[in-house]
Each structure stands twice: as structure tokens, then as C-alpha cells.
XYZ file of C-alpha atoms in Angstrom:
580
model
C -17.326 23.574 24.123
C -13.371 24.158 23.648
C -12.233 27.547 24.891
C -10.584 29.874 22.553
C -7.258 29.156 24.074
C -7.882 25.411 23.214
C -8.787 26.226 19.576
C -5.709 28.242 19.085
C -3.473 25.689 20.865
C -5.164 22.941 18.279
C -4.662 25.019 15.303
C -0.963 25.999 16.125
C -0.062 22.426 16.837
C -1.781 21.245 13.423
C 0.360 23.975 11.824
C 3.372 23.242 13.205
C 2.834 19.364 12.382
C 2.361 20.279 8.770
C 5.292 22.568 8.496
C 7.824 20.714 10.439
C 6.993 17.420 8.657
C 6.892 19.105 5.047
C 10.367 20.848 5.775
C 11.980 17.381 6.926
C 10.312 15.412 4.142
C 11.307 17.940 1.566
C 14.803 18.307 2.386
C 15.432 14.357 2.700
C 13.492 13.908 -0.632
C 16.014 16.702 -2.037
C 18.870 14.850 -0.312
C 17.822 11.386 -1.685
C 17.618 12.520 -5.335
C 20.758 14.254 -5.362
C 22.807 11.454 -3.781
C 21.323 9.011 -6.554
C 22.207 11.427 -9.213
C 25.742 11.652 -7.756
C 26.054 7.802 -7.429
C 24.771 7.095 -11.039
C 27.560 9.582 -12.313
C 30.278 8.158 -10.161
C 29.141 4.469 -10.887
C 28.857 5.061 -14.650
C 25.020 4.613 -14.694
C 23.858 8.011 -16.167
C 24.123 8.488 -19.902
C 26.453 11.472 -19.321
C 29.110 9.481 -17.482
C 28.855 6.608 -19.892
C 29.506 9.038 -22.886
C 32.627 10.193 -21.068
C 34.283 6.661 -20.554
C 37.143 6.396 -22.975
C 37.717 2.764 -22.163
C 35.160 0.288 -23.535
C 36.406 -2.620 -21.603
C 36.155 -0.931 -18.479
C 32.687 0.260 -19.309
C 31.459 -3.012 -19.895
C 32.775 -4.248 -16.642
C 31.034 -1.327 -14.848
C 27.746 -2.126 -16.514
C 27.556 -5.492 -15.363
C 29.416 -5.057 -12.101
C 27.859 -2.117 -10.548
C 24.214 -3.422 -10.626
C 25.390 -6.807 -9.385
C 27.467 -5.271 -6.523
C 24.733 -3.079 -5.812
C 22.235 -6.140 -5.471
C 24.607 -7.888 -2.962
C 24.731 -4.803 -0.857
C 20.889 -4.443 -0.856
C 20.491 -8.033 -0.060
C 22.917 -7.595 2.742
C 20.784 -4.588 4.040
C 17.513 -6.662 3.717
C 18.767 -9.231 6.429
C 18.555 -6.534 9.147
C 15.183 -5.390 8.013
C 12.505 -6.935 10.457
C 10.710 -8.623 7.665
C 13.660 -9.195 5.232
C 12.285 -6.972 2.606
C 12.049 -3.161 1.913
C 8.988 -1.195 2.646
C 6.761 1.202 0.324
C 3.695 2.602 -0.360
C 1.713 -0.654 0.071
C 3.021 -0.824 3.831
C 2.024 3.012 4.231
C -1.593 2.106 3.253
C -1.589 -0.951 5.355
C -0.313 1.001 8.569
C -2.865 4.059 8.185
C -5.770 1.799 7.295
C -4.930 -0.593 9.853
C -4.711 -0.570 13.563
C -1.372 0.903 14.210
C -0.528 3.918 11.801
C 3.070 4.170 13.069
C 5.957 3.723 10.626
C 8.688 1.750 12.153
C 11.790 3.917 12.257
C 13.968 0.814 11.677
C 12.280 -0.747 8.530
C 11.800 3.278 7.204
C 15.380 4.120 7.252
C 16.750 0.614 6.012
C 14.320 0.949 3.284
C 15.621 4.093 2.423
C 19.159 3.244 2.370
C 18.452 -0.299 0.367
C 16.585 1.826 -2.268
C 19.342 4.589 -2.218
C 21.828 1.908 -3.092
C 19.377 -0.007 -5.536
C 18.849 3.541 -7.636
C 22.389 4.472 -7.142
C 23.590 1.095 -8.935
C 21.264 1.409 -11.800
C 18.397 -1.018 -10.778
C 15.334 -0.430 -13.003
C 13.014 0.571 -10.032
C 11.526 3.868 -8.972
C 12.459 6.605 -6.720
C 9.070 7.931 -5.804
C 7.795 4.991 -3.728
C 10.814 5.066 -1.370
C 10.520 8.815 -1.281
C 6.659 8.630 -0.094
C 7.806 5.897 2.411
C 10.698 8.005 3.911
C 8.328 11.155 4.067
C 5.763 8.916 5.994
C 8.489 7.759 8.308
C 9.276 11.292 9.200
C 5.776 12.148 9.532
C 5.280 9.289 11.876
C 8.159 10.429 14.016
C 7.244 14.159 14.187
C 3.659 13.589 14.951
C 4.588 10.715 17.619
C 6.734 13.188 19.303
C 4.259 15.969 19.300
C 1.332 14.103 20.351
C 1.011 10.117 20.378
C -2.455 9.615 19.182
C -3.810 7.513 16.386
C -5.317 10.545 14.497
C -1.965 12.696 15.052
C 0.181 9.880 13.684
C -2.030 9.272 10.776
C -2.147 12.811 9.766
C 1.674 13.150 10.213
C 2.095 10.279 7.652
C -0.077 11.983 5.338
C 1.860 15.186 5.674
C 5.213 13.473 4.901
C 3.653 11.506 1.907
C 2.096 15.044 0.653
C 5.488 16.644 0.875
C 7.549 14.278 -0.622
C 5.485 14.069 -3.663
C 5.114 17.830 -3.916
C 9.058 18.016 -3.902
C 9.606 15.282 -6.278
C 6.999 16.756 -9.016
C 6.913 20.381 -8.111
C 3.321 19.724 -7.745
C 1.589 20.681 -4.311
C -1.882 19.989 -5.135
C -1.109 16.798 -6.624
C 0.976 15.930 -3.355
C -2.153 16.798 -1.166
C -4.621 14.545 -3.427
C -2.177 11.832 -3.418
C -1.954 11.592 0.236
C -5.669 11.576 0.465
C -6.411 9.619 -2.559
C -3.976 6.816 -2.152
C -2.885 6.744 1.549
C -5.744 8.104 3.580
C -8.641 7.552 1.202
C -10.824 10.138 2.697
C -10.931 14.004 2.528
C -11.648 14.993 6.204
C -11.172 18.812 6.730
C -9.235 18.163 10.011
C -6.609 16.188 7.801
C -6.721 18.348 4.656
C -5.155 21.617 6.476
C -1.991 20.064 7.972
C -1.565 18.172 4.663
C -2.058 21.219 2.653
C 0.576 23.022 4.944
C 3.313 20.214 4.343
C 2.818 20.129 0.492
C 3.136 23.766 0.376
C 6.417 23.880 2.420
C 7.670 20.849 0.306
C 6.972 23.108 -3.031
C 8.560 26.291 -1.447
C 11.661 24.434 -0.779
C 11.912 22.621 -3.851
C 10.655 25.203 -6.528
C 12.027 28.554 -4.630
C 14.590 27.609 -2.127
C 16.583 25.007 -4.010
C 15.091 25.634 -7.555
C 14.556 22.003 -8.499
C 14.197 21.357 -12.299
C 10.834 19.882 -13.231
C 10.397 16.451 -14.410
C 10.273 17.478 -18.167
C 9.617 20.782 -19.901
C 6.999 21.484 -22.739
C 6.377 24.082 -24.865
C 2.880 25.007 -25.614
C 0.802 21.947 -27.139
C -2.648 21.329 -27.870
C -4.754 18.684 -29.344
C -5.338 19.580 -32.699
C -8.712 18.137 -33.619
C -11.956 16.327 -32.278
C -11.195 13.113 -33.874
C -7.838 13.061 -31.617
C -10.330 12.505 -28.604
C -10.995 9.063 -29.816
C -7.366 8.369 -29.971
C -7.022 9.494 -26.486
C -9.872 6.992 -25.332
C -8.121 4.166 -27.262
C -4.742 5.149 -25.220
C -6.598 4.999 -22.116
C -7.880 1.508 -23.000
C -4.542 0.034 -24.356
C -2.752 2.052 -21.576
C -4.802 0.049 -19.090
C -3.340 -3.335 -20.963
C 0.147 -1.931 -20.753
C -0.259 -1.345 -16.916
C -1.739 -5.026 -16.425
C 0.935 -6.374 -18.153
C 3.438 -4.579 -16.223
C 1.500 -5.232 -12.682
C 1.514 -8.929 -13.469
C 5.011 -9.173 -14.789
C 6.037 -7.756 -11.232
C 3.699 -10.358 -9.646
C 4.945 -13.435 -11.643
C 8.673 -12.203 -11.241
C 8.323 -12.442 -7.234
C 6.710 -15.891 -7.519
C 9.580 -17.014 -9.701
C 12.279 -15.504 -7.292
C 10.562 -17.470 -4.498
C 11.394 -20.738 -6.562
C 14.799 -19.992 -7.375
C 17.258 -21.974 -5.132
C 19.328 -19.389 -3.956
C 19.504 -17.602 -0.775
C 17.457 -14.673 -0.711
C 20.042 -12.096 -0.015
C 21.822 -13.313 -3.224
C 18.943 -12.914 -5.660
C 19.230 -9.013 -6.010
C 22.575 -9.608 -7.159
C 21.580 -12.175 -9.804
C 19.133 -9.658 -10.936
C 21.855 -6.858 -11.092
C 23.954 -9.127 -13.193
C 21.278 -10.102 -15.727
C 20.326 -6.322 -15.826
C 23.904 -5.050 -16.677
C 24.245 -7.871 -19.243
C 20.853 -6.818 -20.873
C 22.262 -2.865 -20.788
C 25.128 -3.694 -22.747
C 22.789 -3.865 -25.721
C 19.808 -1.605 -24.411
C 21.680 0.914 -21.920
C 18.015 2.774 -21.422
C 16.954 -0.016 -19.021
C 19.349 1.328 -16.491
C 18.157 3.440 -13.680
C 15.353 5.931 -13.792
C 15.413 6.872 -17.201
C 14.989 10.430 -16.830
C 16.947 11.309 -20.029
C 14.998 8.771 -22.103
C 11.489 10.128 -20.782
C 12.532 13.684 -21.848
C 13.624 12.618 -25.339
C 10.341 10.770 -25.733
C 8.157 13.646 -25.738
C 10.209 15.073 -28.712
C 9.212 14.251 -32.340
C 11.218 11.862 -34.223
C 13.667 11.214 -31.016
C 12.952 7.646 -31.389
C 11.595 5.401 -34.089
C 8.453 3.220 -33.474
C 10.663 0.103 -33.450
C 12.907 1.365 -30.710
C 9.993 2.563 -28.633
C 8.274 -0.856 -28.826
C 11.948 -2.697 -27.732
C 12.203 -0.015 -25.079
C 8.481 -0.718 -23.654
C 9.226 -4.258 -23.569
C 12.695 -4.122 -22.239
C 11.813 -1.725 -19.380
C 8.894 -3.734 -18.122
C 10.896 -6.981 -18.131
C 13.832 -5.211 -16.465
C 11.573 -3.719 -13.912
C 9.716 -6.817 -12.924
C 13.036 -8.548 -12.596
C 14.602 -6.194 -10.442
C 11.447 -5.814 -8.055
C 10.559 -9.524 -8.081
C 14.133 -10.685 -7.074
C 14.429 -8.065 -4.359
C 16.134 -4.679 -5.346
C 14.414 -1.959 -3.241
C 12.391 0.821 -4.999
C 9.116 1.863 -6.375
C 6.806 1.096 -9.302
C 5.850 4.910 -9.958
C 8.890 6.080 -11.825
C 9.255 2.986 -14.370
C 5.500 3.309 -14.957
C 5.950 6.907 -15.938
C 8.793 5.900 -18.538
C 6.753 3.127 -19.762
C 3.573 5.001 -20.286
C 5.426 7.908 -22.013
C 7.186 5.381 -24.566
C 3.914 3.687 -25.147
C 2.335 7.130 -25.635
C 5.078 8.093 -28.099
C 4.572 4.915 -29.804
C 1.014 5.563 -30.164
C 1.776 8.920 -31.292
C 3.498 7.484 -34.360
C 0.372 5.585 -35.208
C -1.689 8.522 -35.005
C 0.605 10.197 -37.475
C -0.083 7.428 -39.934
C -3.945 7.289 -39.315
C -4.811 11.227 -38.792
C -2.120 12.667 -41.126
C -1.869 16.234 -40.583
C -4.776 16.343 -38.129
C -2.574 14.725 -35.466
C -0.885 16.750 -32.507
C 2.742 16.827 -31.457
C 4.098 13.525 -30.142
C 4.196 15.041 -26.661
C 0.438 15.170 -26.276
C 0.241 11.312 -26.858
C 3.184 10.617 -24.748
C 1.677 12.447 -21.757
C -1.587 10.654 -22.270
C 0.401 7.330 -22.498
C 2.269 8.204 -19.124
C -0.932 8.993 -17.136
C -3.133 6.122 -18.676
C -0.339 3.661 -17.489
C 0.853 5.262 -14.156
C -2.757 6.029 -12.739
C -3.771 2.472 -13.141
C -0.742 1.140 -11.607
C -0.859 3.237 -8.502
C -4.566 3.686 -8.245
C -4.399 7.563 -8.321
C -6.382 8.862 -11.401
C -6.869 12.306 -9.854
C -3.165 12.776 -8.589
C -1.860 11.807 -12.434
C -4.016 14.318 -13.824
C -2.914 17.118 -11.425
C 0.609 16.228 -12.059
C 0.162 16.989 -15.713
C -1.559 20.214 -15.153
C 0.804 21.616 -12.625
C 3.666 20.401 -14.728
C 2.592 21.913 -17.917
C 0.173 24.502 -16.890
C -1.956 23.265 -19.921
C -5.494 22.926 -19.469
C -6.143 21.587 -22.845
C -3.415 18.987 -22.446
C -4.859 17.917 -18.859
C -8.210 17.619 -20.551
C -6.676 15.298 -22.985
C -4.962 13.240 -20.169
C -8.110 13.057 -18.279
C -9.870 11.357 -20.760
C -7.138 8.500 -21.190
C -6.963 8.429 -17.419
C -10.609 7.648 -17.173
C -10.840 4.791 -19.607
C -7.638 3.315 -18.337
C -8.952 3.041 -14.735
C -12.279 1.651 -15.992
C -10.521 -0.983 -17.922
C -7.701 -1.955 -15.431
C -10.154 -1.837 -12.366
C -12.243 -4.768 -13.963
C -9.296 -6.721 -15.356
C -6.918 -6.493 -12.282
C -8.014 -4.314 -9.583
C -7.762 -0.683 -8.055
C -3.932 -0.641 -8.019
C -0.754 -2.964 -7.753
C -0.524 -1.675 -3.968
C -4.106 -2.965 -3.334
C -3.412 -6.374 -5.056
C -0.241 -6.685 -3.052
C -2.070 -6.060 0.153
C -4.732 -8.516 -0.560
C -1.907 -11.117 -0.969
C -0.765 -10.225 2.484
C -4.371 -10.788 3.869
C -5.353 -7.323 4.010
C -8.229 -6.645 1.510
C -9.532 -3.212 1.111
C -11.817 -4.129 -1.459
C -14.835 -4.350 0.721
C -13.990 -1.270 2.682
C -11.626 -0.031 5.456
C -13.871 -1.381 8.227
C -13.621 -5.064 6.954
C -9.863 -4.528 6.721
C -9.565 -3.377 10.297
C -11.985 -5.807 11.764
C -10.258 -8.653 9.998
C -7.114 -7.542 12.233
C -9.079 -7.562 15.274
C -9.158 -11.156 17.009
C -11.705 -12.653 19.331
C -9.087 -13.497 21.946
C -9.317 -9.652 22.848
C -12.768 -9.873 23.644
C -12.923 -13.341 25.576
C -14.607 -13.371 28.834
C -14.205 -15.586 31.748
C -17.547 -14.973 32.844
C -19.216 -18.504 32.253
C -19.982 -21.782 34.309
C -17.630 -24.543 33.711
C -18.980 -27.853 34.630
C -17.155 -31.351 35.189
C -18.174 -33.879 32.963
C -18.687 -36.502 35.965
C -21.031 -33.818 37.550
C -24.546 -34.869 38.629
C -27.329 -33.432 37.000
C -28.840 -31.812 40.005
C -25.420 -30.381 40.814
C -25.009 -28.885 37.612
C -28.816 -27.573 37.529
C -28.271 -25.709 40.861
C -24.961 -24.106 39.897
C -26.632 -22.907 36.709
C -29.597 -21.667 38.842
C -27.283 -19.889 41.265
C -25.412 -18.086 38.613
C -28.264 -17.148 36.773
C -27.276 -18.756 33.644
C -28.839 -20.718 31.082
C -26.054 -22.659 29.819
C -22.848 -24.597 31.058
C -19.778 -25.575 29.509
C -18.393 -29.001 30.057
C -14.597 -29.083 30.303
C -12.561 -32.185 31.664
C -9.655 -31.929 34.196
C -7.113 -30.636 31.349
C -9.634 -27.716 30.409
C -10.528 -29.493 27.174
C -13.915 -28.270 25.892
C -16.457 -31.233 25.689
C -19.875 -29.614 24.989
C -22.425 -27.497 26.434
C -25.546 -28.411 28.447
C -28.838 -25.986 28.913
C -30.654 -25.422 31.718
C -33.762 -26.877 29.902
C -31.998 -30.019 29.113
C -31.101 -30.495 32.623
C -34.791 -29.859 33.951
C -36.164 -32.254 31.323
C -33.514 -34.913 31.967
C -34.776 -37.805 34.213
C -33.341 -37.622 37.657
C -35.623 -39.489 40.107
C -35.631 -43.119 38.544
C -33.161 -45.879 38.412
C -31.235 -44.629 35.867
C -31.172 -40.999 36.612
C -28.485 -40.785 39.358
C -26.235 -42.627 36.939
C -26.557 -39.733 34.287
C -23.726 -37.266 34.301
C -23.636 -33.823 32.304
C -20.697 -35.334 30.343
C -23.513 -37.583 28.703
C -25.844 -34.565 27.826
C -23.125 -32.279 26.521
C -23.014 -31.473 22.801
C -20.598 -29.323 21.092
C -22.172 -25.858 20.187
C -23.211 -25.433 16.520
C -20.892 -22.363 16.542
C -17.483 -22.481 18.065
C -14.982 -19.873 17.627
C -11.043 -19.965 18.130
C -8.720 -17.336 19.709
C -7.352 -16.354 16.286
C -10.983 -15.764 14.741
C -11.398 -12.312 13.441
C -14.181 -10.102 14.689
C -15.270 -9.896 11.061
C -15.562 -13.793 10.526
C -17.278 -14.144 13.943
C -19.975 -11.583 12.790
C -20.366 -13.453 9.423
C -20.789 -16.801 11.468
C -23.037 -15.279 14.057
C -25.944 -14.598 11.414
C -28.058 -17.637 12.642
C -26.615 -17.820 16.310
C -29.124 -18.203 19.002
C -27.787 -18.796 22.587
C -26.198 -17.072 25.708
C -22.445 -17.103 24.655
C -20.010 -18.594 22.207
C -17.302 -20.765 23.404
C -13.687 -19.479 22.163
C -10.911 -22.698 22.012
C -7.243 -22.242 21.862
C -6.261 -21.780 18.415
C -4.400 -24.716 16.733
C -4.423 -26.678 20.015
C -6.427 -29.793 21.403
C -9.526 -27.914 22.077
C -8.854 -26.190 25.594
C -11.657 -23.771 26.218
C -10.240 -19.965 26.826
C -13.523 -18.542 27.587
C -16.502 -17.252 25.942
C -17.601 -14.471 23.763
C -21.174 -12.788 24.221
C -22.930 -11.652 21.038
C -23.273 -8.188 22.197
C -19.640 -7.848 22.757
C -18.681 -8.826 18.847
C -21.337 -6.472 17.783
C -20.117 -3.702 19.995
C -16.833 -4.137 18.627
C -17.978 -3.840 15.086
C -20.033 -0.850 15.836
C -17.175 0.984 17.435
C -14.758 0.386 14.783
C -17.195 1.478 12.065
C -18.211 4.668 14.143
C -14.641 5.431 14.808
C -13.758 5.099 11.091
C -16.799 7.496 10.306
C -15.956 9.863 12.745
C -12.280 9.943 11.340
C -13.395 10.346 7.839
C -15.865 12.951 8.589
C -14.073 15.035 11.174
C -14.344 18.801 10.390
C -12.200 20.109 13.006
């Protein structure tokens, strides 16, 4: 039973973790966003700066040259990252759901730097993914300094993510839910408290101290009629299809980039040059597209043809930039694609419903959340972002309808989210539960025992039998002088084999040895070992060197594998249901 002082100490440490992480992540997010905005103005990426340029020839050079130069710098930065790429939300999820939740500082800050250059140079990528990864890196750092335990680091990462989302959207509740829904994937009270503190601190700094503007502003808008809700269902279904096209385009672009016979560090430069050329005709593909997003929620700002062209162009531009190595997220482009798609749907609703249709903003918001929620796998977060940005219950309800149907469809066609599919392609599959993903990381070599009886293939049967009886074992493993596993003999086989006739003395254990029906290697995972042990009957299982010539490393006992499985599942259950 904890004493009062222990309880107070724990409460204070948890609150401090949330407050410090929230403040650092929020300040870092504000600085990150402000620096990107400044770079966009300096480098003629933002519409305002482009409008003020008098020399058309110089503007053409800047439009093509800036993204290309930015891509070259990003490619060089990637060469110093341990795995030669930038990190984002999938890496946070893998860390938290896996064995080691700590976010490496080097990859964290190099990824942030690469993302800043990408976004500053006008790449068609998102800023929210890099912000969450930067927040997670800071949270991991603070938690590691406070108390280097797995639980503390995991919660620190969640605090950083929540603060970053809260700051970016002025939406603290959405930040809290995003950290639990996408990153932690559970709602334990012990994690909920510090994450709430972090999100609140982020909101206070962004909204009250620095007075950050919201993503967009809406006047009071409402759904006009009941038939429109059928339209919101249709937006959800069609938005899921748009999201699937967007996600598949990103994956296809990455596969295409791997086939291009150019050094990896030059590929972002190629994408930047192509993006710049496209921007000469469609400038809206450059950068985050905040101005385009804000205009899209205004009636008659774009025609139907313009909206369709922008949706297609933004999907292709983002897929090319991400696939060819620019650093950034998928969240911001999904918001813009969704808003444009929703506005396009609103144009259709005007034709079908006539005076019964609502303002274009309602359809734009429904399209935004339908596409975005399917891409990031966060239906609750996107609904809450709408509610916190607009303070409009009716609009949030309409958005909720679109989100529900979008996620139902996209899950069946594609999967829970782009992040989960990317992790599955890396061999980290969360589809069957967190326990499977963790057990697929634990290797049998960590549980190998040397507590077995090794027999020479030339050993007589009587000698082998006496050694097994002396060791109180029923199985012996036959290995040659080089440690190569030749097979197994059992005590029953030795006792039944003839040893007194003319043939008996010539029989050796090497002649009786037979390979076990179940043999594991050092790189076999605990999960696969459990699957293969279904019909196993025996004392222990031989473990051979992975990829070698069959050298016996030792044995693993069935009880040891079962205990590793139960310990992992119990630890996960305890973590996810911890109340204090």
C-alpha cells in the first residue's frame, strides 16, 4: 500500500511530465509553423509573396528552382538519418506499440529539419505529421530524464503528441483523443491524466498566450433539411474512395521511386523540379494550401471544374513528393483534398436539392473529415476537431455521419489507416492486436537454454542411456564435433534398441538419431513458436543458428515460450487498464 507521500510524489511527477512536455512541444510546434510560414514568404511559395513579384521570369525560375533545391537539401539530410529517411506517425506508433517506446533524438530532430526544409520549399506534404513526431521526440526526452521506465516514456510520447495536435488545431480535446486513439490505442486513466495536462498547456499557449488563429473560420452554418443527411452518407462513402485513391497513390509512388535508377538522395530534387513545373499551371499544388482550404469553404469561390482539377492535382503532387523522399505528413494534404472534394459534392447537392441544400461550407467540412479520418484512422479525433474549431453541434453531427460511413468503407477496402498499412509493409502488423506485434518482435534466441544433454554420434547406446538417466532427461541431442545438430534420441528408443547381440555393440546414437518434427531457429519469433507448438509433444525444442549450417545453439522449453506469451499479454493488459 502506497503511503500518502508516495501518492503525492507520483501525482506531482505525472503532472510535471504533462506540463513540461506540453510546454516544450507547444513552443516547438509554434516555432515550426512560424518558420515555415516565413520560408514560404521568403522563397515565393505563399500566394501573397508570389502576387507581389513583378518579374515574371524570376517567378518562373523560383517556382521550379526552389522546390528542386529544397529536395536536394532534404536528400542530403536523409543521408545522415540512421535509416536514410524521415520519421513520422508510423514510427511513433511502432515505438509505443513495440518493445522500445523511446524516440531516438537524432532521427527526431533530423526528421524535423528535413520536414521544415520540405515545407519551406513548397513541397506538397503535411505539417501535422512532423509536428506530432517532434512532440513525441520531446516527450520521450523529458520522460527519459524524469524516470527512465517504459511506462513513463510511453506516456511522455503521448503527451508530446497531444500537445502538438492541441497547438496546431486549437483543439485540446482532439489532441487528447488523437494521442489515445492513434498512438497509445488505449484509454487508461494513468495515461489520460498527464496527456490531458499536456494538451491543455498546449492550448493555453497557442490560444491565449500567442493568440494563434484557427485553421479556418466559419460563420454559423446548419444543415437545412433531412434529405441532406442522405447526402452526408454519400459524401462519407465517396470520401472513403477518395481517401483510398490518395493512400494507394502514395504507396505506388514509393514503389515507382525505388525503381528509378537515380541515387536516393537526388530523388527528392527530381520530385521538386516536377512539382515546380506543375505549379506553373496550378500554383495551388505548392505547399500546405491553407489559402486554398479557406477559400474552398466559401460559396462560389471555385467552380466544379476547378475543384475537380485541384483534387486530382493535389493527390498526384502529394503522392509524388512523399514517394520520392520529401519529408512531411499526409494529414494536411488530406484536409485540403477532403475540403475540395466536399465542396465539389456541395456543387452537386445544389443541382440535386436546389433550395434545400445548405451552404457549401457544410459539405466541405463533411468531405474534409470523411477523407482525413480514413487516412489517419482517427474518426473521433476528426469529429472533435470540427466541433472545437466551429463550436457547432449540428455541423459536428453532419460530419459524424460522413466519418462513420467513410471509415466503414475504407477499412474494408484498404485497412484501418495509411499508418497501419505502412507498418504492416515493414513487418509490424497491428491488425491482430498489439500482443501479436510485440511477440513478433521477441525472438526465441532470448529464451534459449543450455540445459540439455548433447551426445556424440559415435557414442555407444549404453553410454548415452546412462548419461540421460544421470541427468534425469528423456531426450538427448546428437551433435557432431562442430556442433551441427544431427537429430534426437529418446531414452525409450535407447532402452528398446538391442545392445547384447552381435549387432548391438556396433549401434551408435548417430544411427538412431532422427530430426525433431519441430525445430526452431534463433530468429524464430515467440508468436510463430507458439503457433508451431500446437501439436508438439516432447521435453524441449532444439534451436539452431539462423541461416547457418545447422549448429545447435541450445533448446527452448515449451513452458518458457508459454510464459513469455503470458507475461507479454499480462503486461499489455495491465498497462491498458491501469487506473492510477
